Amino acid sequence: MSAALTARPLKKLHDITREQIERAVLVGIEVGAREVIDADESMAELHALAQSAGVEPVGAVTQKLKAADPRTFIGRGKVAEVRELAVARGAALAIFDDSLTAAQARNLESELKLRVIDRSQLILDIFAQRARSVAGKLEVEIAQLTYLQPRLTRQWTHLSRVRGGGSGAGMAGTRGPGETQLEVDRRKIRERLMRLRARLGEVQRTRGIQRARRLQVPYPTVALAGYTNSGKSTLMNALTDADVEVANRPFSTLDPTIRRLKLPGNITAMLADTVGFIHRLPHALVEAFKATLEEVRTASVLLHVVDSSSPLAPERMTIVDRTLAEIGAGATPRIVVMNKIDLPGAVARPSDGFDMVAISALSCEGLGRLLDAIARHVAVTRQEISVTLPAQRGDLVAMARRDGEVLSEEYHDGQVSMRARVSAPVAGRLRKAELAGTASGAR
Ligand SMILES: Nc1nc2c(ncn2[C@@H]2O[C@H](COP(=O)(O)OP(=O)(O)OP(=O)(O)O)[C@@H](O)[C@H]2O)c(=O)[nH]1
Ligand SMILES: [Mg+2]
């Protein structure tokens, strides 16, 4: 059996959870302490996530509890209710809005006689369906296996089903995992994770090289960030010729897109569109997606795009702020972009300490003001430098002019002394060229 597992890569969770499962019952609990987003909203979001994953939610069950039941998450009576609803509506899947422990999931599966997944697995499943780039696919699989690892006691039956095909599945399910086999599976997952991380490392290095090449014309990066479905890609398309996919569902965008952005005052920047955030985004996913979120983490300026027509806009902003801090972009200068102001009920709320611009990415209202604000922010990140370069390095003078402003320029003795206001990366390059020039002149 273990030989089969070695010969064949582990099936993605996506394939495992997708065996003819279409209809699902959604299950949530409302515990005493209020989270950023309350139970109803969280369930509505779970509904949208399920649809986005290609699943049809056919019913929902919620329960008010002081704390989740350690054995079955919901109470005994509610388990029976979920079971009845699933039978009545022909559902073979139950999706829980919170993370389940291995024991809870195992108990629920045996009592409900349904496939049981939680919100994190559902989000991972969407990501598995949408990832297109090599790095993105590797990141998703790493996140899935990382999530699976501590829950392997339960997942063993899935793995054995994948290995052994349909006929042995019932047997395996009733027999339960043998400890030795479980150890083998654990080791396989550890080994596969190591291989995937090594491959991702290689892909990232290549990406790093491409990035460095791009930075030879070093423009500051402005990254779109925000809650999923807030209109980041629509804004990307409105400001550039990117033509990225826009859809009214969570997580349309996974892979990053970067385009040149012309700003007032002859400033050029790069604009990056990447994955959005959501309430209860699995930690394993945030960890694994560091490569995809690279542009957000290293951006000079962030555009925090907000769906200002949502009554939950303030709560969602809090979730985005927290996730940005989690990936190390908490201190990046940003502009809060209150999007969708064309919609009735939209409220453009000012945000503490940040510039705010109200726009409609759809009707293009307010885009001029937004471009001015971005230009101002990018200009602030510029620094004034004085360098002396070999006179033949007209290319560097031209680069400074493209990037910012050349304040003075004097040619003498085969050299050019220049004072300029430029972005940090260009300043770095000019200083390096000056040092190199001095070194070769001294030789
Ligand atoms: N009315 C209105 N709808 C908008 C506006 N901007 C975006 N939308 C709609 O909002 C939905 C989501 O837009 P996207 O641009 O895909 O959102 P996103 O932030 O890129 O979403 P993800 O990539 O899924 O995280 C689409 O149906 C858009 O047409 C706007 O200014 N006004
Ligand atoms: Mg998008």
Coordinates of C-alpha atoms and ligand atoms in Angstrom, one line a residue:
M1 CA 0.0 0.0 0.0
S2 CA 2.7 2.4 0.9
A3 CA 4.4 1.6 -2.4
A4 CA 1.4 2.9 -4.2
L5 CA 1.6 6.1 -2.2
T6 CA 5.2 6.5 -3.1
A7 CA 4.6 5.8 -6.8
R8 CA 1.8 8.3 -7.0
P9 CA 1.8 11.8 -5.6
L10 CA -0.7 12.4 -2.9
K11 CA -4.0 13.4 -4.4
K12 CA -4.9 17.0 -3.8
L13 CA -7.5 17.5 -1.1
H14 CA -9.5 19.2 -3.8
D15 CA -9.9 15.9 -5.7
I16 CA -10.7 14.0 -2.6
T17 CA -13.4 16.3 -1.4
R18 CA -14.9 16.6 -4.8
E19 CA -16.1 13.1 -5.4
Q20 CA -19.6 13.8 -6.8
I21 CA -20.3 16.1 -3.9
E22 CA -22.5 19.0 -5.0
R23 CA -25.1 19.7 -2.3
A24 CA -24.1 20.7 1.1
V25 CA -25.5 21.7 4.5
L26 CA -23.8 24.6 6.1
V27 CA -23.2 24.5 9.9
G28 CA -22.2 27.3 12.2
I29 CA -22.3 28.2 15.9
E30 CA -22.7 31.5 17.7
V31 CA -20.5 31.5 20.7
G32 CA -20.7 34.1 23.5
A33 CA -17.7 36.3 22.6
R34 CA -18.4 38.3 19.5
E35 CA -15.9 38.0 16.7
V36 CA -15.1 40.8 14.2
I37 CA -17.9 39.5 12.0
D38 CA -21.0 38.0 13.7
A39 CA -22.4 34.6 13.0
D40 CA -25.0 35.5 10.4
E41 CA -22.6 37.4 8.3
S42 CA -20.0 34.7 8.6
M43 CA -22.6 32.1 7.5
A44 CA -23.5 34.3 4.5
E45 CA -19.9 34.5 3.6
L46 CA -19.6 30.7 3.9
H47 CA -22.6 30.4 1.5
A48 CA -20.7 32.6 -1.1
L49 CA -17.5 30.6 -0.5
A50 CA -19.4 27.3 -1.1
Q51 CA -20.9 28.6 -4.3
S52 CA -17.5 29.9 -5.4
A53 CA -16.1 26.3 -4.9
G54 CA -18.9 24.9 -7.1
V55 CA -20.9 23.5 -4.2
E56 CA -24.7 24.1 -3.9
P57 CA -25.7 25.0 -0.3
V58 CA -29.1 23.5 0.3
G59 CA -29.6 24.4 3.9
A60 CA -28.0 25.9 7.0
V61 CA -28.1 25.0 10.7
T62 CA -26.8 27.3 13.4
Q63 CA -26.7 26.9 17.2
K64 CA -26.1 29.3 20.0
L65 CA -23.5 27.8 22.4
K66 CA -21.3 29.1 25.2
A67 CA -18.4 27.1 23.7
A68 CA -18.0 24.5 20.9
D69 CA -18.7 20.9 22.0
P70 CA -15.2 19.2 22.1
R71 CA -16.7 16.0 20.8
T72 CA -19.0 17.0 17.9
F73 CA -18.6 20.8 17.8
I74 CA -22.4 21.2 17.9
G75 CA -24.7 19.6 20.4
R76 CA -26.1 16.1 20.1
G77 CA -29.6 17.2 19.1
K78 CA -28.1 19.5 16.4
V79 CA -26.1 16.7 15.0
A80 CA -29.4 14.8 14.4
E81 CA -31.0 17.9 12.9
V82 CA -28.1 18.3 10.4
R83 CA -28.4 14.7 9.5
E84 CA -32.2 15.0 8.8
L85 CA -31.7 18.1 6.8
A86 CA -29.0 16.5 4.7
V87 CA -31.2 13.4 4.0
A88 CA -34.2 15.6 3.2
R89 CA -32.3 17.8 0.8
G90 CA -30.0 15.1 -0.7
A91 CA -26.8 16.6 0.6
A92 CA -23.6 14.4 1.0
L93 CA -21.5 17.1 2.4
A94 CA -21.5 19.2 5.6
I95 CA -19.4 22.4 5.7
F96 CA -18.6 23.8 9.2
D97 CA -17.9 27.5 9.5
D98 CA -15.1 27.0 12.1
S99 CA -11.9 24.9 12.1
L100 CA -12.7 21.4 13.4
T101 CA -10.3 19.4 15.5
A102 CA -9.3 15.9 14.2
A103 CA -11.5 14.3 16.8
Q104 CA -14.5 16.5 16.1
A105 CA -14.3 15.9 12.3
R106 CA -13.9 12.1 12.9
N107 CA -16.9 11.9 15.2
L108 CA -19.1 14.1 13.0
E109 CA -18.3 12.0 9.9
S110 CA -19.3 8.8 11.6
E111 CA -22.5 10.3 13.2
L112 CA -23.6 12.3 10.3
K113 CA -22.6 9.8 7.7
L114 CA -21.6 12.7 5.5
R115 CA -18.4 14.0 4.3
V116 CA -17.3 16.8 6.7
I117 CA -15.1 19.7 5.8
D118 CA -14.5 23.1 7.5
R119 CA -14.2 26.7 6.2
S120 CA -10.4 26.4 5.9
Q121 CA -10.6 23.3 3.7
L122 CA -13.3 25.0 1.6
I123 CA -11.1 28.1 1.0
L124 CA -8.1 25.8 0.3
D125 CA -10.3 24.0 -2.2
I126 CA -11.2 27.2 -4.0
F127 CA -7.5 28.1 -4.2
A128 CA -6.7 24.6 -5.5
Q129 CA -9.2 25.2 -8.3
R130 CA -8.0 28.6 -9.3
A131 CA -4.2 28.5 -8.9
R132 CA -2.6 28.8 -12.3
S133 CA 1.0 29.8 -11.8
V134 CA 3.6 27.2 -10.8
A135 CA 4.3 29.0 -7.6
G136 CA 0.6 29.4 -6.8
K137 CA 0.0 25.6 -7.2
L138 CA 2.9 24.8 -5.0
E139 CA 1.7 27.2 -2.4
V140 CA -1.8 25.7 -2.4
E141 CA -0.5 22.2 -2.0
I142 CA 1.9 23.2 0.8
A143 CA -1.0 24.9 2.6
Q144 CA -3.3 21.8 2.2
L145 CA -0.7 19.4 3.5
T146 CA 0.2 21.7 6.4
Y147 CA -3.5 21.8 7.3
L148 CA -3.8 18.1 6.9
Q149 CA -0.8 17.1 8.9
P150 CA -2.2 17.4 12.4
R151 CA -5.5 16.0 11.3
L152 CA -4.1 13.0 9.7
T153 CA -5.8 10.5 12.1
R154 CA -9.1 11.4 10.4
Q155 CA -7.8 11.9 6.9
W156 CA -6.3 8.4 6.8
T157 CA -9.5 7.0 5.5
H158 CA -9.4 9.5 2.6
L159 CA -5.8 8.6 1.8
S160 CA -6.5 4.9 1.9
R161 CA -9.5 5.4 -0.4
V162 CA -7.3 7.3 -2.8
R163 CA -4.7 4.5 -2.7
G164 CA -6.9 1.5 -2.7
G165 CA -9.7 2.6 -5.1
G166 CA -13.4 2.2 -4.3
S167 CA -13.8 -1.4 -3.2
G168 CA -11.7 -1.4 -0.1
A169 CA -13.1 2.0 1.2
G170 CA -15.8 0.6 3.4
M171 CA -13.4 -1.8 5.0
A172 CA -10.8 0.8 5.7
G173 CA -13.4 3.2 7.1
T174 CA -14.7 0.6 9.6
R175 CA -11.3 -0.8 10.4
G176 CA -9.7 2.5 11.3
P177 CA -6.1 3.5 10.9
G178 CA -3.3 1.1 11.9
E179 CA -0.7 3.0 13.8
T180 CA 2.1 1.9 11.6
Q181 CA 0.3 2.9 8.4
L182 CA -0.4 6.3 10.0
E183 CA 3.3 6.8 10.7
V184 CA 4.0 5.9 7.1
D185 CA 1.5 8.5 5.9
R186 CA 2.9 11.1 8.3
R187 CA 6.4 10.5 7.0
K188 CA 5.2 10.7 3.3
I189 CA 3.5 14.0 4.0
R190 CA 6.6 15.4 5.7
E191 CA 8.8 14.3 2.8
R192 CA 6.4 15.7 0.2
L193 CA 6.2 19.0 2.1
M194 CA 10.0 19.2 2.1
R195 CA 10.1 18.5 -1.7
L196 CA 7.4 21.1 -2.4
R197 CA 9.1 23.7 -0.3
A198 CA 12.4 23.1 -2.1
R199 CA 10.7 23.5 -5.4
L200 CA 8.9 26.6 -4.3
G201 CA 12.3 27.9 -3.2
E202 CA 13.7 27.4 -6.7
V203 CA 10.7 29.0 -8.3
Q204 CA 11.0 32.0 -5.9
R205 CA 14.7 32.3 -6.8
T206 CA 13.9 32.5 -10.5
R207 CA 11.2 35.0 -9.7
G208 CA 13.7 37.0 -7.6
I209 CA 15.9 37.2 -10.6
Q210 CA 13.0 38.4 -12.8
R211 CA 12.2 40.9 -10.2
A212 CA 15.8 42.1 -10.0
R213 CA 15.7 42.5 -13.8
R214 CA 12.6 44.5 -13.6
L215 CA 14.2 46.6 -10.9
Q216 CA 16.9 47.6 -13.4
V217 CA 14.4 50.2 -14.4
P218 CA 13.4 50.5 -10.7
Y219 CA 10.0 52.0 -10.3
P220 CA 8.3 52.0 -6.9
T221 CA 5.6 49.4 -6.5
V222 CA 2.0 50.3 -5.6
A223 CA 0.1 47.2 -4.5
L224 CA -3.7 46.7 -4.4
A225 CA -4.8 45.0 -1.1
G226 CA -8.2 44.5 0.4
Y227 CA -11.0 42.2 1.3
T228 CA -12.0 39.7 -1.5
N229 CA -14.6 41.0 -3.9
S230 CA -13.9 44.7 -3.0
G231 CA -13.0 45.6 -6.6
K232 CA -9.2 45.4 -6.7
S233 CA -9.1 43.8 -10.2
T234 CA -11.7 46.2 -11.5
L235 CA -9.5 49.1 -10.4
M236 CA -6.4 47.4 -11.9
N237 CA -8.2 47.2 -15.2
A238 CA -9.5 50.8 -15.0
L239 CA -5.9 52.2 -14.3
T240 CA -3.9 49.9 -16.7
D241 CA -4.4 47.7 -19.7
A242 CA -4.0 44.6 -17.5
D243 CA -7.4 43.0 -18.5
V244 CA -7.5 40.7 -15.5
E245 CA -10.5 38.6 -14.6
V246 CA -13.3 40.3 -12.6
A247 CA -16.1 38.3 -11.1
N248 CA -18.7 38.7 -8.4
R249 CA -17.5 35.9 -6.1
P250 CA -14.7 35.5 -3.5
F251 CA -11.2 34.8 -4.6
S252 CA -11.4 35.4 -8.4
T253 CA -7.7 36.6 -8.3
L254 CA -5.0 34.4 -7.0
D255 CA -1.9 34.9 -9.2
P256 CA -0.2 38.4 -9.1
T257 CA -0.4 40.7 -12.1
I258 CA 1.9 43.7 -12.5
R259 CA 1.6 46.6 -14.9
R260 CA 3.2 50.0 -15.4
L261 CA 1.2 52.9 -14.0
K262 CA 1.6 56.5 -15.4
L263 CA 1.0 59.1 -12.7
P264 CA 0.7 62.9 -12.8
G265 CA 3.9 64.8 -12.6
N266 CA 5.7 62.4 -15.0
I267 CA 6.0 59.7 -12.3
T268 CA 6.0 56.0 -13.2
A269 CA 5.1 53.3 -10.8
M270 CA 4.3 49.6 -11.0
L271 CA 0.8 48.5 -10.0
A272 CA 0.3 45.0 -8.6
D273 CA -3.0 43.1 -8.2
T274 CA -3.0 39.9 -6.1
V275 CA -5.1 37.7 -3.9
G276 CA -7.7 39.3 -1.5
F277 CA -8.2 38.6 2.2
I278 CA -11.2 37.2 4.1
H279 CA -12.4 36.6 7.7
R280 CA -10.8 33.4 9.1
L281 CA -8.3 33.0 6.2
P282 CA -6.5 29.8 7.2
H283 CA -3.1 30.6 8.7
A284 CA -1.5 27.8 6.7
L285 CA -2.6 29.7 3.6
V286 CA -1.3 33.0 4.7
E287 CA 2.1 31.4 5.5
A288 CA 2.2 29.5 2.2
F289 CA 1.2 32.5 0.1
K290 CA 4.1 34.7 1.2
A291 CA 5.5 34.3 -2.4
T292 CA 2.3 35.4 -4.0
L293 CA 2.0 38.3 -1.5
E294 CA 5.5 39.4 -2.2
E295 CA 4.4 42.5 -4.1
V296 CA 2.2 43.5 -1.2
R297 CA 4.9 42.9 1.4
T298 CA 7.5 44.9 -0.5
A299 CA 5.3 47.7 -2.0
S300 CA 6.2 51.3 -1.4
V301 CA 2.6 52.2 -1.1
L302 CA -0.6 50.1 -0.6
L303 CA -4.0 50.9 -1.9
H304 CA -6.5 49.4 0.6
V305 CA -9.5 48.9 -1.6
V306 CA -12.8 48.8 0.4
D307 CA -16.3 47.9 -0.8
S308 CA -17.9 51.0 0.7
S309 CA -21.4 49.7 -0.1
S310 CA -21.0 46.8 2.4
P311 CA -22.5 47.5 5.9
L312 CA -19.5 45.4 7.1
A313 CA -16.9 47.7 5.6
P314 CA -15.4 48.8 9.0
E315 CA -15.1 45.1 10.2
R316 CA -13.6 44.0 6.9
M317 CA -11.1 46.9 7.1
T318 CA -10.0 45.6 10.5
I319 CA -9.5 42.1 9.1
V320 CA -7.5 43.4 6.2
D321 CA -5.3 45.5 8.6
R322 CA -4.7 42.5 10.7
T323 CA -3.7 40.3 7.8
L324 CA -1.4 43.0 6.4
A325 CA 0.3 43.1 9.8
E326 CA 0.5 39.3 9.8
I327 CA 2.4 39.3 6.5
G328 CA 4.7 42.1 7.6
A329 CA 3.2 45.0 5.7
G330 CA 1.6 46.7 8.7
A331 CA 3.8 49.8 8.5
T332 CA 3.6 50.4 4.8
P333 CA 2.2 53.8 3.8
R334 CA -1.3 53.4 2.4
I335 CA -4.3 55.1 0.8
V336 CA -7.7 53.9 1.7
V337 CA -9.7 53.6 -1.5
M338 CA -13.5 53.7 -0.8
N339 CA -14.7 51.9 -3.9
K340 CA -18.2 51.3 -5.3
I341 CA -19.5 54.7 -4.3
D342 CA -21.9 54.5 -7.3
L343 CA -24.0 52.0 -5.3
P344 CA -26.9 53.1 -3.1
G345 CA -26.0 52.9 0.6
A346 CA -22.2 53.4 0.0
V347 CA -20.5 55.3 2.7
A348 CA -17.0 56.7 2.3
R349 CA -15.7 56.6 5.8
P350 CA -12.5 58.5 6.6
S351 CA -9.8 56.3 8.1
D352 CA -7.5 57.1 11.0
G353 CA -4.2 58.5 9.9
F354 CA -4.6 57.4 6.3
D355 CA -5.4 59.4 3.1
M356 CA -8.9 58.4 1.8
V357 CA -10.2 58.7 -1.7
A358 CA -13.8 57.7 -2.7
I359 CA -14.1 56.2 -6.2
S360 CA -16.1 53.9 -8.4
A361 CA -13.7 51.6 -10.3
L362 CA -16.7 50.7 -12.5
S363 CA -17.8 54.2 -13.6
C364 CA -14.2 55.6 -13.2
E365 CA -15.5 58.4 -10.9
G366 CA -12.8 59.7 -8.7
L367 CA -9.9 58.0 -10.5
G368 CA -8.2 61.4 -11.2
R369 CA -8.1 62.2 -7.5
L370 CA -6.8 58.7 -6.7
L371 CA -4.0 59.1 -9.2
D372 CA -3.0 62.4 -7.7
A373 CA -3.0 60.9 -4.2
I374 CA -0.8 58.0 -5.4
A375 CA 1.6 60.4 -7.1
R376 CA 1.9 62.4 -3.9
H377 CA 2.6 59.3 -1.8
V378 CA 5.2 58.0 -4.3
A379 CA 6.8 61.5 -4.4
V380 CA 7.2 61.4 -0.6
T381 CA 9.1 58.2 -0.8
R382 CA 11.7 60.0 -3.0
Q383 CA 15.0 61.3 -1.6
E384 CA 17.4 64.0 -2.7
I385 CA 20.9 62.8 -3.6
S386 CA 24.0 64.3 -5.1
V387 CA 26.3 62.0 -7.2
T388 CA 29.2 62.4 -9.5
L389 CA 29.3 59.9 -12.4
P390 CA 31.4 59.3 -15.5
A391 CA 30.1 61.6 -18.2
Q392 CA 29.4 58.7 -20.5
R393 CA 26.7 57.4 -18.1
G394 CA 24.0 59.4 -19.8
D395 CA 21.8 56.4 -19.3
L396 CA 21.9 56.9 -15.5
V397 CA 21.0 60.6 -15.8
A398 CA 18.1 59.5 -18.1
M399 CA 17.0 56.9 -15.5
A400 CA 17.0 59.6 -12.7
R401 CA 14.9 61.8 -15.0
R402 CA 12.4 59.0 -15.7
D403 CA 12.1 58.1 -12.1
G404 CA 11.9 61.5 -10.5
E405 CA 13.4 65.0 -11.0
V406 CA 16.9 66.1 -12.0
L407 CA 17.5 69.3 -10.0
S408 CA 20.9 70.2 -11.5
E409 CA 23.4 68.6 -13.9
E410 CA 27.0 69.8 -14.5
Y411 CA 29.6 68.4 -16.8
H412 CA 33.3 68.8 -16.0
D413 CA 36.5 66.8 -16.6
G414 CA 34.7 63.8 -18.1
Q415 CA 32.3 63.6 -15.2
V416 CA 28.8 64.7 -14.5
S417 CA 27.7 66.0 -11.1
M418 CA 24.0 65.6 -10.6
R419 CA 21.5 66.5 -7.9
A420 CA 18.3 64.7 -8.2
R421 CA 15.1 63.7 -6.3
V422 CA 14.5 60.0 -6.9
S423 CA 13.0 56.8 -5.4
A424 CA 14.9 54.7 -2.9
P425 CA 15.8 52.0 -5.4
V426 CA 17.1 54.5 -8.0
A427 CA 19.0 56.3 -5.3
G428 CA 20.7 53.0 -4.4
R429 CA 21.6 52.3 -8.0
L430 CA 23.1 55.8 -8.6
R431 CA 25.2 55.6 -5.4
K432 CA 26.5 52.1 -6.5
A433 CA 27.4 53.5 -9.9
E434 CA 29.2 56.4 -8.3
L435 CA 31.2 54.1 -6.1
A436 CA 32.0 51.8 -9.1
G437 CA 33.1 54.9 -11.1
T438 CA 35.4 56.1 -8.3
A439 CA 36.9 52.7 -8.0
S440 CA 37.6 52.3 -11.7
G441 CA 38.9 55.9 -11.8
A442 CA 41.4 55.2 -9.0
R443 CA 42.8 52.2 -10.7
Ligands
LIG1 N1 -21.1 48.8 -8.6 C1 -19.8 48.6 -8.6 N2 -19.4 47.3 -8.7 C2 -18.0 47.2 -8.6 C3 -17.1 48.2 -8.5 N3 -15.9 47.7 -8.5 C4 -16.0 46.4 -8.6 N4 -17.3 46.0 -8.7 C5 -17.8 44.7 -8.8 O1 -17.5 43.9 -7.7 C6 -17.2 42.5 -8.0 C7 -15.8 42.1 -7.6 O2 -14.9 42.9 -8.4 P1 -13.4 42.4 -8.6 O3 -12.6 43.5 -9.2 O4 -13.3 41.0 -9.2 O5 -13.0 42.3 -7.0 P2 -11.5 41.8 -6.4 O6 -11.3 42.7 -5.2 O7 -10.5 41.8 -7.5 O8 -12.0 40.4 -5.9 P3 -11.1 39.0 -5.7 O9 -10.0 39.0 -6.8 O10 -12.1 37.9 -5.8 O11 -10.5 39.1 -4.3 C8 -17.5 42.5 -9.5 O12 -18.8 42.0 -9.7 C9 -17.3 43.9 -10.0 O13 -18.0 44.2 -11.2 C10 -17.7 49.6 -8.4 O14 -17.0 50.6 -8.3 N5 -19.0 49.7 -8.5
MG2 MG -9.4 40.2 -8.2

